[in-house]
Amino acid sequence: MELPIETRRSDSPWVDEVWTCTSERVTEMTAVAGVRWGLVFWEQDGRAYTAVTGPETRSSTAPVPEGATFTGIEFAVGTSLRAVPTSALVDGGVELPDTTRRTFRLDGARWETPGPDDAEALVERLVRAGVVVRDPLVAEVLRGHSPAVSGRTVERRFRAATGLTRGAVRQIERARTAAGLLAAGAPAAEVVAELDYFDEPHLARALRSYVGRTAGQLREGGGGAIALDLGQRLTS
């Protein structure tokens, strides 16, 4: 079985993408490593839930609430919650209490639960209220600039904002890109060359660690449900 995940890129500098999914006859999935934190809203059996998710440093098997409908917001790298350091969310997350079908509680206030088209409006309100913040140095580094501070300071602030090292972010993002290329039919040798892996065994190890799939499984669509939009069902 597959998870029909659909994603769209966001024009907001605070948001990387918004995704939706409905779980049908799927009770577990492969969770893929990722470098962003997020907010996830879902309904199951008439009840509503909200959770804050953190960056994931490795692939794992995760349960899936069957018959649930999800909306997720993946925040840009370098943003964070005022009340919860991103480092505290790595390889974990927290379900928020007191969620209804219309509202959820975050950072001591109640907010309207968004649909897929309302995600950026919610984020704008969170930013104005100071609930979501960011370190501009991280965005500068990710754009390839060299800030006028020491490398140690850059690394400390990068880790504080993201919960990860710059090296970990590069490795995870590269593996996710490789997975998409392989799923689209690219030969492993081409992926190795394009993404500057040392060789195919290094690519294979990265895929196992971060994506939980082999190159063959990605090309053939095997391995079961996976929390990654390999079908490239991107909307704008």
mmCIF file of C-alpha atoms in Angstrom:
data_model
loop_
_atom_site.group_PDB
_atom_site.id
_atom_site.type_symbol
_atom_site.label_atom_id
_atom_site.label_comp_id
_atom_site.label_asym_id
_atom_site.label_seq_id
_atom_site.Cartn_x
_atom_site.Cartn_y
_atom_site.Cartn_z
ATOM 1 C CA MET A 1 0.000 0.000 0.000
ATOM 2 C CA GLU A 2 1.046 3.586 -0.567
ATOM 3 C CA LEU A 3 0.473 6.878 1.195
ATOM 4 C CA PRO A 4 -0.912 9.376 -1.342
ATOM 5 C CA ILE A 5 1.179 12.329 -0.180
ATOM 6 C CA GLU A 6 0.836 15.554 -2.127
ATOM 7 C CA THR A 7 3.144 18.490 -1.519
ATOM 8 C CA ARG A 8 3.361 22.063 -2.698
ATOM 9 C CA ARG A 9 6.161 24.560 -2.313
ATOM 10 C CA SER A 10 5.448 27.730 -0.391
ATOM 11 C CA ASP A 11 6.224 31.336 -1.289
ATOM 12 C CA SER A 12 6.588 32.188 2.400
ATOM 13 C CA PRO A 13 10.196 32.581 3.602
ATOM 14 C CA TRP A 14 9.094 30.861 6.803
ATOM 15 C CA VAL A 15 7.669 27.738 5.149
ATOM 16 C CA ASP A 16 9.329 25.180 2.914
ATOM 17 C CA GLU A 17 6.293 23.152 1.879
ATOM 18 C CA VAL A 18 2.747 22.178 2.765
ATOM 19 C CA TRP A 19 1.593 18.590 2.410
ATOM 20 C CA THR A 20 -1.627 16.619 2.614
ATOM 21 C CA CYS A 21 -2.326 12.922 2.931
ATOM 22 C CA THR A 22 -5.134 10.478 3.629
ATOM 23 C CA SER A 23 -4.164 7.099 5.068
ATOM 24 C CA GLU A 24 -6.136 4.233 3.553
ATOM 25 C CA ARG A 25 -5.428 0.644 4.613
ATOM 26 C CA VAL A 26 -1.968 1.699 5.776
ATOM 27 C CA THR A 27 -0.968 1.104 9.386
ATOM 28 C CA GLU A 28 2.778 1.742 9.206
ATOM 29 C CA MET A 29 5.265 3.537 7.010
ATOM 30 C CA THR A 30 8.937 4.214 6.534
ATOM 31 C CA ALA A 31 9.698 7.578 8.104
ATOM 32 C CA VAL A 32 12.456 9.332 6.157
ATOM 33 C CA ALA A 33 15.184 11.496 7.650
ATOM 34 C CA GLY A 34 14.458 15.205 7.321
ATOM 35 C CA VAL A 35 16.008 18.462 8.447
ATOM 36 C CA ARG A 36 12.870 20.514 9.171
ATOM 37 C CA TRP A 37 10.454 20.810 12.046
ATOM 38 C CA GLY A 38 6.757 21.008 11.365
ATOM 39 C CA LEU A 39 3.179 21.234 12.496
ATOM 40 C CA VAL A 40 0.848 18.352 11.631
ATOM 41 C CA PHE A 41 -2.938 18.426 11.903
ATOM 42 C CA TRP A 42 -5.080 15.337 11.442
ATOM 43 C CA GLU A 43 -8.557 13.967 12.008
ATOM 44 C CA GLN A 44 -9.459 10.354 12.713
ATOM 45 C CA ASP A 45 -12.820 8.922 13.734
ATOM 46 C CA GLY A 46 -14.242 12.397 14.308
ATOM 47 C CA ARG A 47 -11.421 13.525 16.596
ATOM 48 C CA ALA A 48 -8.808 16.174 15.840
ATOM 49 C CA TYR A 49 -5.133 16.135 16.732
ATOM 50 C CA THR A 50 -2.139 18.458 16.408
ATOM 51 C CA ALA A 51 1.551 17.677 16.825
ATOM 52 C CA VAL A 52 4.881 19.430 16.538
ATOM 53 C CA THR A 53 7.334 17.238 14.659
ATOM 54 C CA GLY A 54 11.104 17.518 14.743
ATOM 55 C CA PRO A 55 13.987 16.843 12.387
ATOM 56 C CA GLU A 56 14.755 13.147 11.887
ATOM 57 C CA THR A 57 18.371 12.000 11.624
ATOM 58 C CA ARG A 58 17.646 8.504 10.280
ATOM 59 C CA SER A 59 14.923 6.430 8.682
ATOM 60 C CA SER A 60 12.632 4.368 10.874
ATOM 61 C CA THR A 61 9.335 2.506 10.860
ATOM 62 C CA ALA A 62 6.440 4.527 12.226
ATOM 63 C CA PRO A 63 2.766 3.733 12.865
ATOM 64 C CA VAL A 64 0.103 5.435 10.758
ATOM 65 C CA PRO A 65 -3.397 6.210 12.098
ATOM 66 C CA GLU A 66 -5.647 4.368 9.657
ATOM 67 C CA GLY A 67 -8.377 6.359 7.953
ATOM 68 C CA ALA A 68 -6.891 9.710 8.998
ATOM 69 C CA THR A 69 -6.665 12.907 6.958
ATOM 70 C CA PHE A 70 -3.531 15.005 7.433
ATOM 71 C CA THR A 71 -2.346 18.536 6.707
ATOM 72 C CA GLY A 72 1.296 19.320 7.451
ATOM 73 C CA ILE A 73 3.460 22.429 7.416
ATOM 74 C CA GLU A 74 7.222 21.982 6.990
ATOM 75 C CA PHE A 75 9.014 25.098 8.226
ATOM 76 C CA ALA A 76 12.130 26.541 6.618
ATOM 77 C CA VAL A 77 15.494 25.515 8.051
ATOM 78 C CA GLY A 78 16.577 28.118 10.598
ATOM 79 C CA THR A 79 13.106 28.834 11.931
ATOM 80 C CA SER A 80 12.064 27.566 15.343
ATOM 81 C CA LEU A 81 9.403 27.773 18.010
ATOM 82 C CA ARG A 82 9.956 30.341 20.732
ATOM 83 C CA ALA A 83 8.758 27.933 23.414
ATOM 84 C CA VAL A 84 10.496 24.748 22.237
ATOM 85 C CA PRO A 85 14.110 24.610 21.008
ATOM 86 C CA THR A 86 14.392 22.643 17.770
ATOM 87 C CA SER A 87 17.194 20.627 19.372
ATOM 88 C CA ALA A 88 14.620 19.246 21.816
ATOM 89 C CA LEU A 89 12.512 17.977 18.901
ATOM 90 C CA VAL A 90 15.215 16.042 17.022
ATOM 91 C CA ASP A 91 14.133 12.429 16.419
ATOM 92 C CA GLY A 92 10.904 13.116 18.235
ATOM 93 C CA GLY A 93 8.071 15.565 18.619
ATOM 94 C CA VAL A 94 5.162 16.350 20.870
ATOM 95 C CA GLU A 95 1.398 16.030 20.519
ATOM 96 C CA LEU A 96 -0.324 19.230 21.576
ATOM 97 C CA PRO A 97 -3.127 18.965 24.140
ATOM 98 C CA ASP A 98 -6.584 20.495 23.964
ATOM 99 C CA THR A 99 -7.069 20.264 20.192
ATOM 100 C CA THR A 100 -10.553 20.588 18.695
ATOM 101 C CA ARG A 101 -11.699 20.301 15.094
ATOM 102 C CA ARG A 102 -11.521 24.102 14.780
ATOM 103 C CA THR A 103 -8.646 25.187 17.014
ATOM 104 C CA PHE A 104 -5.421 24.071 18.661
ATOM 105 C CA ARG A 105 -3.325 25.427 21.527
ATOM 106 C CA LEU A 106 0.299 26.476 21.069
ATOM 107 C CA ASP A 107 2.579 28.626 23.228
ATOM 108 C CA GLY A 108 -0.217 29.559 25.628
ATOM 109 C CA ALA A 109 -2.693 30.745 22.990
ATOM 110 C CA ARG A 110 -5.419 29.208 20.854
ATOM 111 C CA TRP A 111 -5.151 29.261 17.067
ATOM 112 C CA GLU A 112 -7.494 28.342 14.241
ATOM 113 C CA THR A 113 -6.648 24.993 12.664
ATOM 114 C CA PRO A 114 -5.646 25.607 9.035
ATOM 115 C CA GLY A 115 -6.532 23.766 5.877
ATOM 116 C CA PRO A 116 -3.950 23.248 3.121
ATOM 117 C CA ASP A 117 -4.712 26.654 1.598
ATOM 118 C CA ASP A 118 -4.606 28.501 4.941
ATOM 119 C CA ALA A 119 -1.202 27.317 6.146
ATOM 120 C CA GLU A 120 0.724 30.479 5.277
ATOM 121 C CA ALA A 121 -1.940 32.678 6.894
ATOM 122 C CA LEU A 122 -1.537 30.734 10.141
ATOM 123 C CA VAL A 123 2.249 31.022 9.950
ATOM 124 C CA GLU A 124 2.021 34.781 9.410
ATOM 125 C CA ARG A 125 -0.045 35.069 12.594
ATOM 126 C CA LEU A 126 2.430 32.914 14.517
ATOM 127 C CA VAL A 127 5.314 35.057 13.282
ATOM 128 C CA ARG A 128 3.589 38.334 14.172
ATOM 129 C CA ALA A 129 2.936 36.993 17.670
ATOM 130 C CA GLY A 130 6.572 35.954 18.071
ATOM 131 C CA VAL A 131 5.655 32.278 18.435
ATOM 132 C CA VAL A 132 7.782 31.311 15.416
ATOM 133 C CA VAL A 133 11.220 32.934 15.186
ATOM 134 C CA ARG A 134 14.355 32.465 13.097
ATOM 135 C CA ASP A 135 18.080 33.085 13.068
ATOM 136 C CA PRO A 136 18.920 35.090 9.902
ATOM 137 C CA LEU A 137 22.503 33.812 10.031
ATOM 138 C CA VAL A 138 21.303 30.291 9.201
ATOM 139 C CA ALA A 139 19.467 31.486 6.091
ATOM 140 C CA GLU A 140 22.585 33.423 5.074
ATOM 141 C CA VAL A 141 24.763 30.314 5.435
ATOM 142 C CA LEU A 142 22.292 28.178 3.470
ATOM 143 C CA ARG A 143 22.428 30.709 0.622
ATOM 144 C CA GLY A 144 26.181 30.122 0.449
ATOM 145 C CA HIS A 145 27.280 33.347 2.113
ATOM 146 C CA SER A 146 30.077 33.602 4.675
ATOM 147 C CA PRO A 147 28.962 35.636 7.717
ATOM 148 C CA ALA A 148 31.503 37.868 9.439
ATOM 149 C CA VAL A 149 31.755 35.611 12.485
ATOM 150 C CA SER A 150 33.945 32.652 13.356
ATOM 151 C CA GLY A 151 33.236 29.175 12.025
ATOM 152 C CA ARG A 152 32.660 28.007 15.589
ATOM 153 C CA THR A 153 30.001 30.676 16.079
ATOM 154 C CA VAL A 154 28.319 29.706 12.819
ATOM 155 C CA GLU A 155 28.231 26.050 13.809
ATOM 156 C CA ARG A 156 26.926 26.836 17.303
ATOM 157 C CA ARG A 157 24.119 29.027 16.014
ATOM 158 C CA PHE A 158 23.319 26.603 13.197
ATOM 159 C CA ARG A 159 22.961 23.743 15.671
ATOM 160 C CA ALA A 160 20.940 25.896 18.083
ATOM 161 C CA ALA A 161 18.480 26.900 15.354
ATOM 162 C CA THR A 162 18.147 23.549 13.589
ATOM 163 C CA GLY A 163 19.163 20.911 16.123
ATOM 164 C CA LEU A 164 21.603 19.570 13.507
ATOM 165 C CA THR A 165 25.085 20.260 12.205
ATOM 166 C CA ARG A 166 25.566 21.746 8.756
ATOM 167 C CA GLY A 167 27.127 18.456 7.681
ATOM 168 C CA ALA A 168 24.089 16.466 8.788
ATOM 169 C CA VAL A 169 21.763 18.829 6.918
ATOM 170 C CA ARG A 170 23.784 18.403 3.716
ATOM 171 C CA GLN A 171 23.878 14.607 3.996
ATOM 172 C CA ILE A 172 20.170 14.226 4.688
ATOM 173 C CA GLU A 173 19.112 16.623 1.948
ATOM 174 C CA ARG A 174 21.424 14.923 -0.541
ATOM 175 C CA ALA A 175 19.976 11.491 0.260
ATOM 176 C CA ARG A 176 16.415 12.750 -0.155
ATOM 177 C CA THR A 177 17.343 14.296 -3.508
ATOM 178 C CA ALA A 178 18.961 11.016 -4.547
ATOM 179 C CA ALA A 179 15.793 9.125 -3.629
ATOM 180 C CA GLY A 180 13.717 11.386 -5.838
ATOM 181 C CA LEU A 181 16.074 10.998 -8.775
ATOM 182 C CA LEU A 182 16.158 7.214 -8.465
ATOM 183 C CA ALA A 183 12.381 7.007 -8.148
ATOM 184 C CA ALA A 184 12.140 9.024 -11.366
ATOM 185 C CA GLY A 185 14.292 6.429 -13.143
ATOM 186 C CA ALA A 186 17.793 7.879 -12.995
ATOM 187 C CA PRO A 187 20.543 5.227 -12.999
ATOM 188 C CA ALA A 188 22.516 4.963 -9.763
ATOM 189 C CA ALA A 189 25.761 5.868 -11.542
ATOM 190 C CA GLU A 190 24.246 9.140 -12.756
ATOM 191 C CA VAL A 191 22.978 9.971 -9.261
ATOM 192 C CA VAL A 192 26.438 9.303 -7.830
ATOM 193 C CA ALA A 193 28.006 11.699 -10.338
ATOM 194 C CA GLU A 194 25.328 14.388 -10.077
ATOM 195 C CA LEU A 195 25.291 14.503 -6.278
ATOM 196 C CA ASP A 196 29.013 13.903 -5.800
ATOM 197 C CA TYR A 197 28.853 10.624 -3.891
ATOM 198 C CA PHE A 198 32.188 8.799 -3.710
ATOM 199 C CA ASP A 199 30.739 5.677 -5.348
ATOM 200 C CA GLU A 200 27.589 3.557 -5.515
ATOM 201 C CA PRO A 201 28.234 1.743 -2.192
ATOM 202 C CA HIS A 202 28.379 5.137 -0.447
ATOM 203 C CA LEU A 203 25.091 6.080 -2.101
ATOM 204 C CA ALA A 204 23.570 2.762 -1.012
ATOM 205 C CA ARG A 205 24.611 3.311 2.612
ATOM 206 C CA ALA A 206 23.156 6.818 2.611
ATOM 207 C CA LEU A 207 19.859 5.545 1.212
ATOM 208 C CA ARG A 208 19.618 2.803 3.836
ATOM 209 C CA SER A 209 20.418 5.194 6.660
ATOM 210 C CA TYR A 210 18.338 8.205 5.661
ATOM 211 C CA VAL A 211 15.611 6.865 3.355
ATOM 212 C CA GLY A 212 15.223 3.224 4.379
ATOM 213 C CA ARG A 213 15.233 2.015 0.782
ATOM 214 C CA THR A 214 17.595 0.531 -1.761
ATOM 215 C CA ALA A 215 18.081 2.084 -5.191
ATOM 216 C CA GLY A 216 16.168 -0.839 -6.711
ATOM 217 C CA GLN A 217 13.220 -0.400 -4.354
ATOM 218 C CA LEU A 218 13.051 3.296 -5.179
ATOM 219 C CA ARG A 219 13.057 2.610 -8.934
ATOM 220 C CA GLU A 220 10.447 -0.156 -8.641
ATOM 221 C CA GLY A 221 8.261 1.493 -6.006
ATOM 222 C CA GLY A 222 8.845 -1.366 -3.567
ATOM 223 C CA GLY A 223 9.230 -1.478 0.184
ATOM 224 C CA GLY A 224 5.761 -0.381 1.276
ATOM 225 C CA ALA A 225 4.439 2.997 2.352
ATOM 226 C CA ILE A 226 6.981 5.777 2.727
ATOM 227 C CA ALA A 227 6.679 9.317 4.077
ATOM 228 C CA LEU A 228 8.108 10.942 0.971
ATOM 229 C CA ASP A 229 6.378 12.240 -2.133
ATOM 230 C CA LEU A 230 8.315 10.131 -4.613
ATOM 231 C CA GLY A 231 5.542 10.487 -7.171
ATOM 232 C CA GLN A 232 6.457 14.157 -7.565
ATOM 233 C CA ARG A 233 2.827 15.189 -7.115
ATOM 234 C CA LEU A 234 3.817 18.804 -6.552
ATOM 235 C CA THR A 235 1.301 21.616 -6.805
ATOM 236 C CA SER A 236 1.904 25.345 -6.705
#
